[in-house]
Coordinates of C-alpha atoms in Angstrom, one line a residue:
I866 CA 0.0 0.0 0.0
I867 CA 1.3 3.4 -1.0
L868 CA -0.2 6.2 1.0
I869 CA -0.3 9.6 -0.6
D870 CA -0.8 12.5 1.7
P871 CA -2.0 15.8 0.0
G872 CA -0.7 18.5 2.3
H873 CA -3.0 21.0 4.0
G874 CA -6.7 21.1 3.4
G875 CA -9.9 22.5 4.9
R876 CA -9.2 25.5 7.1
D877 CA -5.5 25.2 6.3
P878 CA -5.0 26.5 2.8
G879 CA -1.2 26.2 2.8
A880 CA 0.8 28.7 0.8
P881 CA -1.0 31.1 -1.6
G882 CA -0.1 31.1 -5.3
V883 CA 1.7 34.2 -6.5
S884 CA -1.1 34.8 -9.0
G885 CA -3.8 34.7 -6.3
A886 CA -5.7 32.1 -8.4
T887 CA -4.9 29.0 -6.4
S888 CA -3.6 27.7 -3.1
E889 CA -1.3 24.9 -2.0
K890 CA -4.1 22.7 -0.7
Q891 CA -5.8 22.6 -4.1
L892 CA -2.7 21.8 -6.0
T893 CA -1.5 19.0 -3.6
L894 CA -4.9 17.3 -3.9
A895 CA -4.9 17.5 -7.7
M896 CA -1.4 16.1 -7.9
A897 CA -2.2 13.3 -5.4
R898 CA -5.2 12.2 -7.4
E899 CA -3.1 12.2 -10.6
L900 CA -0.4 10.1 -8.9
A901 CA -2.9 7.7 -7.4
D902 CA -4.6 7.3 -10.8
L903 CA -1.3 6.5 -12.5
L904 CA -0.2 4.0 -9.9
E905 CA -3.7 2.3 -10.0
K906 CA -3.5 2.0 -13.8
R907 CA -0.2 0.2 -13.5
G908 CA -1.7 -2.2 -11.1
R909 CA 1.4 -3.1 -9.2
V910 CA 0.5 -1.5 -5.9
R911 CA -2.5 -0.6 -3.8
V912 CA -3.0 3.1 -3.3
A913 CA -4.7 5.2 -0.6
L914 CA -5.0 8.9 0.1
T915 CA -5.0 10.5 3.5
R916 CA -7.7 12.9 2.1
E917 CA -9.8 12.9 -1.0
D918 CA -11.6 16.1 -0.4
D919 CA -11.0 19.6 1.0
I920 CA -10.8 18.5 4.7
Y921 CA -8.5 19.4 7.5
L922 CA -6.3 16.7 9.1
T923 CA -3.7 17.1 11.8
L924 CA -0.2 15.7 11.2
E925 CA -0.9 13.0 13.8
Q926 CA -4.1 12.0 12.0
R927 CA -2.2 11.7 8.7
A928 CA 0.5 9.5 10.3
A929 CA -2.1 7.4 12.1
I930 CA -3.6 6.5 8.7
A931 CA -0.2 5.2 7.6
R932 CA 0.1 3.1 10.7
R933 CA -3.4 1.8 10.5
L934 CA -3.1 0.7 6.9
Q935 CA 0.5 -0.6 7.5
A936 CA 1.5 1.4 4.5
S937 CA 4.7 0.3 2.7
L938 CA 5.5 3.9 1.7
F939 CA 4.3 7.3 2.8
L940 CA 4.5 10.3 0.4
S941 CA 3.5 13.7 1.6
L942 CA 2.9 16.3 -1.2
H943 CA 3.5 20.0 -0.8
M944 CA 4.2 23.1 -2.7
D945 CA 7.0 25.5 -1.6
S946 CA 6.9 29.2 -1.1
A947 CA 9.7 31.8 -0.4
P948 CA 10.1 35.5 -0.1
N949 CA 12.5 35.4 -3.1
P950 CA 10.2 35.3 -6.2
L951 CA 13.1 33.8 -8.2
A952 CA 13.3 30.7 -6.0
R953 CA 12.1 27.7 -7.9
G954 CA 12.5 23.9 -8.3
A955 CA 11.4 20.7 -6.6
T956 CA 12.9 19.4 -3.3
I957 CA 12.5 16.0 -1.6
Y958 CA 12.9 15.9 2.2
S959 CA 13.6 12.7 4.2
L960 CA 13.6 12.2 8.0
S961 CA 16.6 13.0 10.1
D962 CA 17.3 14.1 13.7
V963 CA 19.8 16.6 12.3
A964 CA 18.6 19.0 9.6
S965 CA 20.6 19.4 6.4
S966 CA 20.4 23.2 6.7
A967 CA 19.0 26.0 8.9
A968 CA 16.3 26.5 6.3
A969 CA 15.3 22.9 6.4
A970 CA 15.2 23.0 10.2
R971 CA 12.9 26.1 10.1
F972 CA 10.7 24.4 7.5
A973 CA 10.3 21.3 9.6
E974 CA 9.6 23.4 12.7
A975 CA 6.9 25.3 10.9
E976 CA 5.3 22.1 9.6
N977 CA 5.5 20.5 13.0
Q978 CA 3.8 23.4 14.9
E979 CA 0.4 21.8 15.1
A980 CA 1.8 18.4 16.1
G981 CA 2.7 18.9 19.7
A982 CA 5.4 17.0 21.6
L983 CA 6.6 13.7 20.4
S984 CA 5.8 10.7 22.7
S985 CA 8.7 9.5 24.8
E986 CA 9.7 5.9 25.3
A987 CA 12.1 6.8 28.2
D988 CA 10.1 4.8 30.7
D989 CA 11.3 1.5 29.3
S990 CA 14.9 1.4 28.2
V991 CA 14.5 -1.8 26.1
R992 CA 11.5 -0.5 24.3
A993 CA 13.3 2.8 23.8
L994 CA 16.3 1.0 22.3
L995 CA 14.1 -1.0 19.9
A996 CA 12.2 2.2 18.9
D997 CA 15.6 3.9 18.2
V998 CA 16.8 1.0 16.0
A999 CA 13.5 1.0 14.1
L1000 CA 13.7 4.8 13.6
R1001 CA 17.3 4.5 12.3
E1002 CA 16.2 1.9 9.8
Q1003 CA 13.2 4.1 8.8
M1004 CA 15.6 7.1 8.3
E1005 CA 17.9 5.0 6.1
A1006 CA 15.1 3.6 4.0
S1007 CA 13.5 7.1 3.6
A1008 CA 16.8 8.6 2.5
G1009 CA 17.2 5.8 -0.1
L1010 CA 13.6 6.4 -1.3
A1011 CA 14.4 10.1 -1.7
E1012 CA 17.5 9.4 -3.7
R1013 CA 15.7 7.0 -6.1
L1014 CA 12.9 9.5 -6.6
L1015 CA 15.4 12.3 -7.4
R1016 CA 17.2 10.0 -9.9
R1017 CA 13.9 9.5 -11.7
A1018 CA 13.1 13.2 -11.6
A1019 CA 16.5 14.4 -12.9
G1020 CA 16.3 15.7 -16.4
R1021 CA 12.5 15.7 -16.3
V1022 CA 11.8 18.2 -13.6
E1023 CA 13.6 21.4 -12.5
L1024 CA 15.2 20.6 -9.1
R1025 CA 16.7 22.9 -6.5
P1026 CA 20.5 23.0 -6.4
R1027 CA 20.5 20.7 -3.3
P1028 CA 17.3 18.8 -4.0
H1029 CA 17.6 16.2 -1.2
Q1030 CA 17.1 17.9 2.2
F1031 CA 16.4 16.3 5.5
A1032 CA 15.0 17.4 8.9
S1033 CA 12.9 16.1 11.8
F1034 CA 9.3 16.1 10.4
H1035 CA 6.7 14.8 12.8
V1036 CA 4.5 13.4 10.1
L1037 CA 7.3 11.4 8.5
R1038 CA 8.6 10.1 11.9
R1039 CA 5.2 9.0 13.1
A1040 CA 4.2 7.3 9.9
E1041 CA 6.6 4.5 11.0
T1042 CA 7.4 3.5 7.4
P1043 CA 9.8 4.8 4.7
A1044 CA 8.5 8.3 4.1
V1045 CA 9.3 11.4 2.2
L1046 CA 7.9 14.9 1.9
V1047 CA 7.9 16.3 -1.7
E1048 CA 7.9 20.0 -2.4
A1049 CA 6.8 20.0 -6.0
G1050 CA 8.0 23.6 -6.7
Y1051 CA 7.5 27.2 -5.6
I1052 CA 4.1 28.6 -6.1
S1053 CA 5.7 31.9 -5.1
N1054 CA 7.4 31.8 -8.4
A1055 CA 5.3 32.6 -11.5
D1056 CA 6.9 30.0 -13.8
D1057 CA 6.6 27.2 -11.2
E1058 CA 3.1 28.1 -10.3
A1059 CA 2.0 28.2 -13.9
R1060 CA 3.5 24.7 -14.4
L1061 CA 1.9 23.3 -11.2
M1062 CA -1.5 24.7 -12.0
T1063 CA -2.0 22.3 -15.0
A1064 CA -2.2 18.6 -15.2
G1065 CA 0.3 18.7 -18.1
G1066 CA 2.7 20.8 -16.1
R1067 CA 2.5 18.4 -13.1
A1068 CA 2.8 15.3 -15.3
P1069 CA 6.6 15.0 -15.4
L1070 CA 6.9 15.0 -11.6
V1071 CA 3.9 12.7 -11.2
L1072 CA 5.6 10.3 -13.6
A1073 CA 8.9 10.4 -11.8
L1074 CA 7.2 9.8 -8.5
A1075 CA 5.2 6.9 -9.9

């Protein structure tokens, strides 16, 4: 089961498009549906979405769906935004205790704000050790997934100069399966936004992810 998580939704619109004609929550849902359709047509995996409509879900609710379905992979879809209107290109984030950059750390912190404190396993040292081993394996598998996705995207999709970033994302950690967060491009950039607003513009990245 591949679980696709369209970011934001409901009362959380995400980032606004620079044109004012769209928002992140609309584009992530459209892209998630296109990716799910392509995977279902290929028939090699089962596919589920955390949301199929314009509804609000907390990060913990999204991760809980992954755990309940025992998803083999978790893919969270987002659109980037930055004060610099020239910033553009896709980025893939995987889970790490240490962020790859100050910007990645700030992004993870902003994404995690609604999540609250992580649960602690400190009351049982054996359980804590097993949880730590599982988390390390999850981080390694997630980094490998990110690298494979970027190899597929290279040459098809404009990528940021350092397209693989990592930080401590609550939703990726709590999914308890190999998981990545994809920033499909900057909707604060006119060219990226125009590309992401059409199915044809999204198609190269959808194909790379599939």
